[in-house]
PDB file of C-alpha atoms in Angstrom:
ATOM      1  CA  UNK O 241     251.898 118.828  33.598  1.00 43.00           C
ATOM      2  CA  UNK O 242     254.200 116.439  31.966  1.00 50.00           C
ATOM      3  CA  UNK O 243     255.788 113.683  33.741  1.00 52.00           C
ATOM      4  CA  UNK O 244     258.833 115.343  35.863  1.00 54.00           C
ATOM      5  CA  UNK O 245     258.095 118.641  35.214  1.00 57.00           C
ATOM      6  CA  UNK O 246     258.047 120.000  38.619  1.00 63.00           C
ATOM      7  CA  UNK O 247     259.624 122.919  40.902  1.00 70.00           C
ATOM      8  CA  UNK O 248     261.565 122.074  43.892  1.00 79.00           C
ATOM      9  CA  UNK O 249     261.875 124.286  46.463  1.00 87.00           C
ATOM     10  CA  UNK O 250     264.530 124.358  49.522  1.00 90.00           C
ATOM     11  CA  UNK O 251     266.676 126.245  51.834  1.00 91.00           C
ATOM     12  CA  UNK O 252     270.172 125.759  51.691  1.00 90.00           C
ATOM     13  CA  UNK O 253     272.199 126.535  55.111  1.00 92.00           C
ATOM     14  CA  UNK O 254     276.245 126.839  55.026  1.00 90.00           C
ATOM     15  CA  UNK O 255     277.489 125.748  57.989  1.00 89.00           C
ATOM     16  CA  UNK O 256     280.803 125.825  59.955  1.00 89.00           C
ATOM     17  CA  UNK O 257     281.532 122.143  59.091  1.00 84.00           C
ATOM     18  CA  UNK O 258     278.929 121.032  56.482  1.00 88.00           C
ATOM     19  CA  UNK O 259     276.052 122.270  54.451  1.00 90.00           C
ATOM     20  CA  UNK O 260     272.230 121.801  55.468  1.00 92.00           C
ATOM     21  CA  UNK O 261     269.262 121.611  53.201  1.00 92.00           C
ATOM     22  CA  UNK O 262     265.350 121.213  53.911  1.00 93.00           C
ATOM     23  CA  UNK O 263     262.862 120.820  51.426  1.00 91.00           C
ATOM     24  CA  UNK O 264     260.270 123.250  51.404  1.00 91.00           C
ATOM     25  CA  UNK O 265     256.492 123.686  49.873  1.00 88.00           C
ATOM     26  CA  UNK O 266     257.492 126.608  48.372  1.00 86.00           C
ATOM     27  CA  UNK O 267     259.227 130.157  48.681  1.00 88.00           C
ATOM     28  CA  UNK O 268     256.099 131.859  49.547  1.00 90.00           C
ATOM     29  CA  UNK O 269     255.229 129.863  52.594  1.00 90.00           C
ATOM     30  CA  UNK O 270     258.805 130.595  53.987  1.00 91.00           C
ATOM     31  CA  UNK O 271     258.337 134.164  53.193  1.00 91.00           C
ATOM     32  CA  UNK O 272     254.962 134.219  55.059  1.00 92.00           C
ATOM     33  CA  UNK O 273     256.326 132.028  58.081  1.00 91.00           C
ATOM     34  CA  UNK O 274     259.428 134.523  58.532  1.00 91.00           C
ATOM     35  CA  UNK O 275     256.617 137.441  58.797  1.00 92.00           C
ATOM     36  CA  UNK O 276     254.037 135.531  60.671  1.00 91.00           C
ATOM     37  CA  UNK O 277     255.758 132.655  63.570  1.00 89.00           C
ATOM     38  CA  UNK O 278     252.415 131.535  64.186  1.00 91.00           C
ATOM     39  CA  UNK O 279     252.234 129.577  61.102  1.00 89.00           C
ATOM     40  CA  UNK O 280     253.109 125.758  61.701  1.00 91.00           C
ATOM     41  CA  UNK O 281     256.341 124.263  60.301  1.00 90.00           C
ATOM     42  CA  UNK O 282     254.410 121.788  58.886  1.00 90.00           C
ATOM     43  CA  UNK O 283     252.674 124.136  56.600  1.00 91.00           C
ATOM     44  CA  UNK O 284     256.245 125.461  55.485  1.00 91.00           C
ATOM     45  CA  UNK O 285     258.369 122.132  55.066  1.00 91.00           C
ATOM     46  CA  UNK O 286     257.679 119.380  52.920  1.00 89.00           C
ATOM     47  CA  UNK O 287     259.276 116.978  55.571  1.00 85.00           C
ATOM     48  CA  UNK O 288     260.510 116.828  58.786  1.00 89.00           C
ATOM     49  CA  UNK O 289     263.818 115.841  57.177  1.00 91.00           C
ATOM     50  CA  UNK O 290     267.531 117.895  57.266  1.00 92.00           C
ATOM     51  CA  UNK O 291     270.090 116.888  54.751  1.00 91.00           C
ATOM     52  CA  UNK O 292     273.717 117.649  54.554  1.00 91.00           C
ATOM     53  CA  UNK O 293     275.669 117.735  51.421  1.00 85.00           C
ATOM     54  CA  UNK O 294     279.346 117.258  52.615  1.00 78.00           C
ATOM     55  CA  UNK O 295     280.222 120.875  51.561  1.00 73.00           C
ATOM     56  CA  UNK O 296     279.173 119.983  47.739  1.00 68.00           C
ATOM     57  CA  UNK O 297     276.657 122.518  47.715  1.00 63.00           C
ATOM     58  CA  UNK O 298     272.703 122.510  47.401  1.00 59.00           C
ATOM     59  CA  UNK O 299     272.729 120.814  44.029  1.00 65.00           C
ATOM     60  CA  UNK O 300     274.717 117.582  44.621  1.00 62.00           C
ATOM     61  CA  UNK O 301     273.626 114.362  46.512  1.00 64.00           C
ATOM     62  CA  UNK O 302     272.167 114.837  49.963  1.00 77.00           C
ATOM     63  CA  UNK O 303     272.516 112.659  53.164  1.00 86.00           C
ATOM     64  CA  UNK O 304     270.419 112.538  56.305  1.00 90.00           C
ATOM     65  CA  UNK O 305     271.758 114.893  59.009  1.00 90.00           C
ATOM     66  CA  UNK O 306     272.705 112.949  62.025  1.00 91.00           C
ATOM     67  CA  UNK O 307     272.115 113.863  65.689  1.00 93.00           C
ATOM     68  CA  UNK O 308     275.716 114.485  66.308  1.00 92.00           C
ATOM     69  CA  UNK O 309     275.964 116.674  63.193  1.00 92.00           C
ATOM     70  CA  UNK O 310     273.295 118.866  64.250  1.00 93.00           C
ATOM     71  CA  UNK O 311     274.460 118.860  67.628  1.00 94.00           C
ATOM     72  CA  UNK O 312     277.801 120.216  66.438  1.00 93.00           C
ATOM     73  CA  UNK O 313     276.286 122.745  64.208  1.00 93.00           C
ATOM     74  CA  UNK O 314     273.501 123.856  66.112  1.00 93.00           C
ATOM     75  CA  UNK O 315     274.091 123.126  69.724  1.00 93.00           C
ATOM     76  CA  UNK O 316     270.931 121.002  69.730  1.00 93.00           C
ATOM     77  CA  UNK O 317     269.813 117.705  68.235  1.00 92.00           C
ATOM     78  CA  UNK O 318     265.896 118.940  68.286  1.00 93.00           C
ATOM     79  CA  UNK O 319     265.518 118.614  64.623  1.00 92.00           C
ATOM     80  CA  UNK O 320     262.672 121.446  64.927  1.00 92.00           C
ATOM     81  CA  UNK O 321     264.968 123.784  66.468  1.00 93.00           C
ATOM     82  CA  UNK O 322     267.592 123.061  63.901  1.00 94.00           C
ATOM     83  CA  UNK O 323     265.135 123.732  61.166  1.00 94.00           C
ATOM     84  CA  UNK O 324     264.136 126.997  62.520  1.00 93.00           C
ATOM     85  CA  UNK O 325     267.738 128.157  62.469  1.00 94.00           C
ATOM     86  CA  UNK O 326     268.040 126.916  58.867  1.00 94.00           C
ATOM     87  CA  UNK O 327     264.891 128.648  57.875  1.00 93.00           C
ATOM     88  CA  UNK O 328     265.929 131.932  59.379  1.00 93.00           C
ATOM     89  CA  UNK O 329     269.549 131.892  58.081  1.00 93.00           C
ATOM     90  CA  UNK O 330     269.504 129.939  54.847  1.00 92.00           C
ATOM     91  CA  UNK O 331     269.143 130.895  51.242  1.00 91.00           C
ATOM     92  CA  UNK O 332     265.941 130.251  49.609  1.00 91.00           C
ATOM     93  CA  UNK O 333     266.106 128.424  46.192  1.00 87.00           C
ATOM     94  CA  UNK O 334     263.928 127.110  43.803  1.00 81.00           C
ATOM     95  CA  UNK O 335     264.702 124.665  40.885  1.00 75.00           C
ATOM     96  CA  UNK O 336     262.313 123.961  37.998  1.00 66.00           C
ATOM     97  CA  UNK O 337     263.227 120.408  36.520  1.00 60.00           C
ATOM     98  CA  UNK O 338     262.400 119.876  32.998  1.00 55.00           C
ATOM     99  CA  UNK O 339     260.256 117.409  31.338  1.00 58.00           C
ATOM    100  CA  UNK O 340     261.891 114.120  30.871  1.00 57.00           C
ATOM    101  CA  UNK O 341     263.289 113.500  27.575  1.00 61.00           C
ATOM    102  CA  UNK O 342     263.739 110.460  25.313  1.00 63.00           C
ATOM    103  CA  UNK O 343     261.698 107.259  24.366  1.00 63.00           C
ATOM    104  CA  UNK O 344     259.083 106.511  26.933  1.00 64.00           C
ATOM    105  CA  UNK O 345     258.823 102.885  26.066  1.00 62.00           C
ATOM    106  CA  UNK O 346     261.733 101.068  24.584  1.00 64.00           C
ATOM    107  CA  UNK O 347     260.478  97.670  24.692  1.00 66.00           C
ATOM    108  CA  UNK O 348     257.283  98.829  22.881  1.00 64.00           C
ATOM    109  CA  UNK O 349     255.585  96.539  25.425  1.00 62.00           C
ATOM    110  CA  UNK O 350     253.302  93.763  23.819  1.00 64.00           C
ATOM    111  CA  UNK O 351     253.241  95.598  20.294  1.00 63.00           C
ATOM    112  CA  UNK O 352     256.512  93.788  19.476  1.00 56.00           C
ATOM    113  CA  UNK O 353     256.282  90.534  17.492  1.00 62.00           C
ATOM    114  CA  UNK O 354     257.961  87.836  19.130  1.00 57.00           C
TER     115      UNK O 354
END
């Protein structure tokens, strides 16, 4: 696979104060988890990190969600409980990033005469 050519799956939850995003392994694993809650979260999420987008949508820069932000939105600062709520009520999104374009080695390394 060419460099930079990978898919990224995430769940986007639009909250009252902010938008929340968690990265997941793939859409299928989230669907399986919704059908069978005995599947551990570790097999669904790519990392136990919740991001906020400052109401700029799922495609913009993400910052880490603070405990107070989670408490205000979900009524708890427990990240596992917040992730479950995001997985249950959020929108699944999958994006395919294209191959990086342009020169791969501008300096041509040691091949350039000095």
